[in-house]
Short mmCIF file of C-alpha atoms and ligand atoms in Angstrom, two decimals:
data_model
loop_
_atom_site.label_atom_id
_atom_site.label_comp_id
_atom_site.label_asym_id
_atom_site.label_seq_id
_atom_site.Cartn_x
_atom_site.Cartn_y
_atom_site.Cartn_z
CA UNK P 1 -7.30 -8.13 19.36
CA UNK P 2 -10.45 -10.05 20.43
CA UNK P 3 -10.63 -13.80 19.89
CA UNK P 4 -13.22 -13.41 17.34
CA UNK P 5 -10.78 -11.72 14.88
CA UNK P 6 -7.79 -14.02 15.86
CA UNK P 7 -6.47 -16.00 12.90
CA UNK P 8 -7.78 -19.19 14.34
CA UNK P 9 -11.34 -17.74 14.48
CA UNK P 10 -10.79 -16.70 10.87
CA UNK P 11 -9.89 -20.08 9.56
CA UNK P 12 -12.03 -22.22 11.76
CA UNK P 13 -15.20 -21.74 9.73
CA UNK P 14 -15.56 -21.93 5.98
CA UNK P 15 -14.60 -18.35 5.69
CA UNK P 16 -13.60 -16.63 2.45
CA UNK P 17 -10.69 -14.18 2.90
CA UNK P 18 -10.94 -10.60 2.05
CA UNK P 19 -8.87 -8.56 -0.32
CA UNK P 20 -7.56 -5.33 1.26
CA UNK P 21 -6.32 -2.92 -1.51
CA UNK P 22 -4.15 0.04 -0.51
CA UNK P 23 -3.50 2.70 -3.16
CA UNK P 24 -1.91 6.24 -3.01
CA UNK P 25 0.22 8.44 -5.03
CA UNK P 26 3.91 7.37 -4.59
CA UNK P 27 5.29 8.55 -1.42
CA UNK P 28 2.11 8.82 0.56
CA UNK P 29 3.10 5.98 2.80
CA UNK P 30 1.25 3.02 1.58
CA UNK P 31 4.08 0.57 1.80
CA UNK P 32 4.93 1.86 5.46
CA UNK P 33 1.22 1.18 6.35
CA UNK P 34 1.30 -2.20 4.58
CA UNK P 35 4.34 -3.29 6.40
CA UNK P 36 2.93 -2.13 9.80
CA UNK P 37 -0.32 -4.02 9.17
CA UNK P 38 1.50 -7.25 8.20
CA UNK P 39 3.60 -6.90 11.43
CA UNK P 40 0.81 -6.19 13.80
CA UNK P 41 -2.41 -7.64 12.41
CA UNK P 42 -2.59 -11.51 12.28
CA UNK P 43 -4.23 -13.30 9.38
CA UNK P 44 -2.74 -11.16 6.40
CA UNK P 45 -0.61 -12.20 3.52
CA UNK P 46 0.99 -9.74 1.08
CA UNK P 47 0.41 -10.11 -2.48
CA UNK P 48 3.88 -9.90 -3.99
CA UNK P 49 3.58 -8.30 -7.42
CA UNK P 50 5.74 -8.90 -10.43
CA UNK P 51 7.27 -5.81 -11.87
CA UNK P 52 9.61 -4.79 -14.73
CA UNK P 53 10.88 -1.88 -12.58
CA UNK P 54 14.52 -2.07 -11.51
CA UNK P 55 15.09 -3.18 -7.96
CA UNK P 56 15.84 -0.58 -5.32
CA UNK P 57 18.80 -1.04 -3.13
CA UNK P 58 16.51 -1.93 -0.12
CA UNK P 59 14.38 -4.36 -1.86
CA UNK P 60 14.59 -8.20 -1.83
CA UNK P 61 13.59 -10.45 -4.69
CA UNK P 62 10.42 -12.49 -3.79
CA UNK P 63 9.74 -10.21 -0.75
CA UNK P 64 8.96 -6.76 -2.12
CA UNK P 65 8.46 -7.73 -5.66
CA UNK P 66 9.29 -10.49 -8.17
CA UNK P 67 11.54 -8.64 -10.51
CA UNK P 68 11.08 -9.67 -14.23
CA UNK P 69 12.25 -8.76 -17.64
CA UNK P 70 9.73 -7.21 -20.02
CA UNK P 71 9.65 -10.60 -21.82
CA UNK P 72 9.09 -12.64 -18.78
CA UNK P 73 6.27 -10.27 -17.69
CA UNK P 74 4.57 -10.53 -21.14
CA UNK P 75 4.68 -14.27 -20.92
CA UNK P 76 2.99 -14.35 -17.54
CA UNK P 77 0.38 -11.82 -18.75
CA UNK P 78 -0.37 -13.80 -22.07
CA UNK P 79 -0.66 -17.15 -20.06
CA UNK P 80 -3.24 -15.43 -17.88
CA UNK P 81 -1.14 -15.82 -14.79
CA UNK P 82 -1.84 -12.21 -13.67
CA UNK P 83 -5.21 -11.45 -11.89
CA UNK P 84 -4.61 -7.75 -12.95
CA UNK P 85 -1.81 -5.64 -14.56
CA UNK P 86 -1.07 -2.15 -15.38
CA UNK P 87 1.71 0.21 -16.55
CA UNK P 88 2.68 2.60 -13.73
CA UNK P 89 5.20 5.31 -14.00
CA UNK P 90 6.56 3.72 -17.23
CA UNK P 91 7.04 0.15 -15.82
CA UNK P 92 4.69 -2.86 -15.74
CA UNK P 93 3.30 -4.22 -12.56
CA UNK P 94 1.03 -7.20 -12.06
CA UNK P 95 -0.66 -9.37 -9.39
CA UNK P 96 0.09 -13.11 -9.69
CA UNK P 97 -3.28 -14.93 -9.68
CA UNK P 98 -2.50 -18.35 -8.06
CA UNK P 99 -1.39 -17.04 -4.44
CA UNK P 100 -4.59 -14.86 -4.36
CA UNK P 101 -6.83 -17.73 -5.15
CA UNK P 102 -5.21 -20.08 -2.70
CA UNK P 103 -5.30 -17.55 0.23
CA UNK P 104 -8.95 -16.56 -0.38
CA UNK P 105 -10.24 -20.21 -0.45
CA UNK P 106 -8.21 -21.12 2.60
CA UNK P 107 -9.87 -18.21 4.49
CA UNK P 108 -6.72 -15.89 4.67
CA UNK P 109 -6.99 -12.13 4.04
CA UNK P 110 -4.74 -10.69 1.22
CA UNK P 111 -3.13 -7.30 1.17
CA UNK P 112 -2.57 -5.42 -2.17
CA UNK P 113 -0.19 -2.47 -2.63
CA UNK P 114 -1.37 -1.63 -6.10
CA UNK P 115 -2.40 1.36 -8.22
CA UNK P 116 -5.92 2.71 -9.06
CA UNK P 117 -5.83 0.82 -12.43
CA UNK P 118 -5.13 -2.43 -10.55
CA UNK P 119 -7.84 -1.67 -7.96
CA UNK P 120 -10.42 -1.06 -10.69
CA UNK P 121 -9.68 -4.30 -12.28
CA UNK P 122 -9.89 -6.22 -9.00
CA UNK P 123 -13.21 -4.54 -8.14
CA UNK P 124 -14.57 -5.67 -11.50
CA UNK P 125 -13.32 -9.26 -11.16
CA UNK P 126 -13.67 -9.97 -7.38
CA UNK P 127 -16.55 -7.65 -6.42
CA UNK P 128 -17.61 -8.40 -2.82
CA UNK P 129 -14.15 -9.66 -1.86
CA UNK P 130 -12.43 -6.25 -2.34
CA UNK P 131 -12.19 -3.60 0.43
CA UNK P 132 -10.27 -0.49 -0.93
CA UNK P 133 -8.44 2.30 0.96
CA UNK P 134 -6.96 5.26 -0.64
CA UNK P 135 -4.10 6.83 1.36
CA UNK P 136 -3.59 10.60 1.01
CA UNK P 137 -0.75 12.81 1.85
CA UNK P 138 -1.35 15.80 3.99
CA UNK P 139 0.04 18.20 1.53
CA UNK P 140 1.77 18.20 -1.86
CA UNK P 141 4.80 19.57 -0.19
CA UNK P 142 5.05 16.79 2.31
CA UNK P 143 4.54 14.24 -0.49
CA UNK P 144 7.71 15.68 -2.24
CA UNK P 145 9.55 15.71 1.06
CA UNK P 146 8.72 12.08 1.66
CA UNK P 147 9.85 10.94 -1.93
CA UNK P 148 13.03 12.86 -1.36
CA UNK P 149 13.78 11.68 2.17
CA UNK P 150 13.11 8.09 1.08
CA UNK P 151 16.20 8.54 -1.14
CA UNK P 152 15.46 5.42 -3.24
CA UNK P 153 14.68 7.15 -6.54
CA UNK P 154 16.58 9.54 -8.79
CA UNK P 155 15.38 13.18 -8.98
CA UNK P 156 14.05 12.47 -12.49
CA UNK P 157 11.87 9.38 -11.13
CA UNK P 158 10.76 11.61 -8.27
CA UNK P 159 9.61 14.27 -10.64
CA UNK P 160 7.72 11.67 -12.83
CA UNK P 161 5.99 10.42 -9.69
CA UNK P 162 5.12 13.87 -8.52
CA UNK P 163 3.65 14.67 -11.81
CA UNK P 164 1.62 11.38 -11.78
CA UNK P 165 0.31 12.02 -8.22
CA UNK P 166 -2.24 14.55 -9.35
CA UNK P 167 -4.04 12.09 -11.79
CA UNK P 168 -3.73 9.26 -8.97
CA UNK P 169 -5.17 11.54 -6.25
CA UNK P 170 -8.28 12.20 -8.58
CA UNK P 171 -9.13 8.44 -8.22
CA UNK P 172 -9.81 8.86 -4.37
CA UNK P 173 -13.55 8.89 -5.04
CA UNK P 174 -13.71 5.27 -6.24
CA UNK P 175 -12.32 3.87 -2.88
CA UNK P 176 -14.45 2.59 0.05
CA UNK P 177 -12.30 4.44 2.59
CA UNK P 178 -9.85 7.33 2.62
CA UNK P 179 -7.10 7.79 5.15
CA UNK P 180 -4.98 10.95 5.42
CA UNK P 181 -1.45 10.00 6.28
CA UNK P 182 -0.30 12.90 8.31
CA UNK P 183 0.95 11.13 11.42
CA UNK P 184 1.72 7.51 10.97
CA UNK P 185 0.07 6.26 14.11
CA UNK P 186 -3.43 7.68 13.83
CA UNK P 187 -3.24 6.72 9.96
CA UNK P 188 -2.36 3.16 11.00
CA UNK P 189 -5.08 3.03 13.61
CA UNK P 190 -7.64 4.13 11.10
CA UNK P 191 -6.55 1.25 8.70
CA UNK P 192 -6.67 -1.25 11.69
CA UNK P 193 -10.26 -0.11 12.43
CA UNK P 194 -11.26 -0.69 8.99
CA UNK P 195 -9.88 -4.07 8.85
CA UNK P 196 -11.48 -5.07 12.14
CA UNK P 197 -14.86 -3.91 11.13
CA UNK P 198 -14.74 -5.49 7.62
CA UNK P 199 -13.75 -8.79 9.30
CA UNK P 200 -16.88 -8.64 11.35
CA UNK P 201 -19.30 -8.19 8.45
CA UNK P 202 -22.05 -10.61 8.57
CA UNK P 203 -21.54 -11.80 5.01
CA UNK P 204 -17.96 -12.72 5.54
CA UNK P 205 -18.85 -14.92 8.57
CA UNK P 206 -20.70 -18.19 7.37
CA UNK P 207 -20.01 -19.86 10.63
CA UNK P 208 -22.72 -17.49 12.18
CA UNK P 209 -25.46 -19.61 10.68
CA UNK P 210 -24.30 -22.64 12.88
CA UNK P 211 -23.71 -20.33 15.89
CA UNK P 212 -27.26 -18.84 15.68
CA UNK P 213 -28.76 -22.21 14.99
CA UNK P 214 -27.00 -23.52 18.19
CA UNK P 215 -28.22 -20.38 20.12
CA UNK P 216 -31.94 -20.81 19.08
CA UNK P 217 -31.70 -24.67 19.89
CA UNK P 218 -30.63 -23.90 23.57
CA UNK P 219 -33.14 -24.20 26.32
CA UNK P 220 -32.06 -21.72 28.97
CA UNK P 221 -34.38 -23.20 31.73
P1 GDP K 1 5.59 3.26 -4.55
O1 GDP K 1 4.57 4.13 -5.16
O2 GDP K 1 6.66 4.16 -3.88
O3 GDP K 1 5.09 2.16 -3.54
O4 GDP K 1 6.41 2.61 -5.80
P2 GDP K 1 6.35 1.13 -6.42
O5 GDP K 1 7.31 1.27 -7.54
O6 GDP K 1 6.59 0.16 -5.46
O7 GDP K 1 4.83 0.97 -7.06
C1 GDP K 1 4.64 1.79 -8.28
C2 GDP K 1 3.06 1.65 -8.57
O8 GDP K 1 2.66 0.45 -9.02
C3 GDP K 1 2.26 2.08 -7.27
O9 GDP K 1 1.12 2.81 -7.68
C4 GDP K 1 1.72 0.66 -6.84
O10 GDP K 1 0.54 0.68 -6.20
C5 GDP K 1 1.53 -0.09 -8.24
N1 GDP K 1 1.66 -1.47 -8.07
C6 GDP K 1 2.43 -2.26 -7.39
N2 GDP K 1 2.17 -3.50 -7.55
C7 GDP K 1 1.08 -3.53 -8.38
C8 GDP K 1 0.28 -4.61 -8.90
O11 GDP K 1 0.59 -5.74 -8.62
N3 GDP K 1 -0.68 -4.22 -9.72
C9 GDP K 1 -1.01 -3.00 -10.09
N4 GDP K 1 -1.86 -2.80 -10.88
N5 GDP K 1 -0.18 -1.98 -9.56
C10 GDP K 1 0.84 -2.25 -8.76
P1 ADP K 2 4.54 4.63 -0.82
O1 ADP K 2 4.68 3.12 -0.56
O2 ADP K 2 3.27 5.19 -0.65
O3 ADP K 2 5.37 5.15 -2.02
P2 ADP K 2 6.25 4.85 1.63
O4 ADP K 2 5.64 3.86 2.54
O5 ADP K 2 7.64 4.23 0.87
O6 ADP K 2 5.31 5.43 0.47
O7 ADP K 2 6.71 6.16 2.30
C1 ADP K 2 7.44 7.27 1.63
C2 ADP K 2 8.43 7.87 2.74
O8 ADP K 2 7.63 8.63 3.69
C3 ADP K 2 9.15 6.75 3.48
O9 ADP K 2 10.37 7.32 3.64
C4 ADP K 2 8.43 6.60 4.83
O10 ADP K 2 9.28 6.30 5.87
C5 ADP K 2 7.87 8.01 4.90
N1 ADP K 2 6.59 8.10 5.65
C6 ADP K 2 5.52 7.26 5.54
N2 ADP K 2 4.47 7.86 6.31
C7 ADP K 2 4.91 8.95 6.98
C8 ADP K 2 4.35 9.81 7.95
N3 ADP K 2 3.17 9.65 8.50
N4 ADP K 2 5.15 10.79 8.27
C9 ADP K 2 6.40 11.03 7.91
N5 ADP K 2 6.94 10.16 7.01
C10 ADP K 2 6.29 9.09 6.66
P1 5GP K 3 6.97 1.49 -6.77
O1 5GP K 3 7.63 1.41 -8.08
O2 5GP K 3 7.28 2.61 -5.99
O3 5GP K 3 7.30 0.05 -5.93
O4 5GP K 3 5.45 1.37 -6.98
C1 5GP K 3 4.76 2.22 -7.73
C2 5GP K 3 3.37 1.98 -7.89
O5 5GP K 3 3.06 0.79 -8.44
C3 5GP K 3 2.59 2.02 -6.43
O6 5GP K 3 1.62 2.86 -6.64
C4 5GP K 3 2.36 0.54 -6.35
O7 5GP K 3 1.22 0.45 -5.46
C5 5GP K 3 2.16 -0.04 -7.85
N1 5GP K 3 2.06 -1.23 -7.94
C6 5GP K 3 2.99 -2.13 -7.36
N2 5GP K 3 2.68 -3.39 -7.74
C7 5GP K 3 1.57 -3.28 -8.48
C8 5GP K 3 0.86 -4.33 -9.14
O8 5GP K 3 0.98 -5.51 -9.13
N3 5GP K 3 -0.23 -4.03 -9.86
C9 5GP K 3 -0.51 -2.56 -10.03
N4 5GP K 3 -1.60 -2.27 -10.78
N5 5GP K 3 0.15 -1.63 -9.39
C10 5GP K 3 1.24 -2.02 -8.67
#
């Protein structure tokens, strides 16, 4: 990665972080892509959602989600502690507000693995900060195959998620970018390219004003 997009360069100037939103139907691979991004691209922090869903065997409290009772969730929501929230596949999910505001003002980028309802709310509230990517599966058959091979959910839950996939896929049109996750490597490379380009956008680089002023003040002879 070039020095220009290294974490030091990102935080040196009074830069505001961007909000990268990944959405997809369940099983399309957004958590896998999110994990790879966090491991390989510096400068990202994951927004850890609160959820009323039961913890899967592989999940760790505070790492994958903050697992809450319905009552605890409602208290957070009513105290305006959630930047957005939605009911997805019969459970409640929400984005804690405080870590997002802290990361963005400190110039760090945030990654969100949230559904289309959450993406819609963030776009309304945070406008220019949001970059959204919709991840599509190559086929519906492969989507079912991935949900089954992941082996984390009961057959009933898998059927609910597959049923909901069609409504979710119809939201693809609202996203800035669309990536088809057939093979993981090219899908991840596409996401990485999007991040690199978005980080280079002029309006996210206030430090350029000083740089250009310095450039113009220079006398080459
Ligand atoms: P997955 O689809 O296999 O990743 O299953 P999950 O149970 O982890 O997520 C269920 C749904 O909730 C997905 O569509 C997520 O994108 C969505 N989701 C997760 N966290 C949030 C959040 O903080 N806010 C919103 N609005 N949706 C979320
Ligand atoms: P989501 O977060 O969208 O529900 P996951 O990231 O959990 O999806 O992926 C669902 C399953 O599919 C996981 O078992 C994951 O290892 C697998 N998977 C993800 N991407 C690919 C791919 N490109 N090819 C094959 N399997 C994949
Ligand atoms: P899972 O139960 O498989 O972890 O997630 C199911 C869906 O909920 C996924 O599409 C995931 O992106 C979404 N989700 C997870 N956390 C949040 C959240 O905080 N807000 C919203 N709106 N959706 C979420």
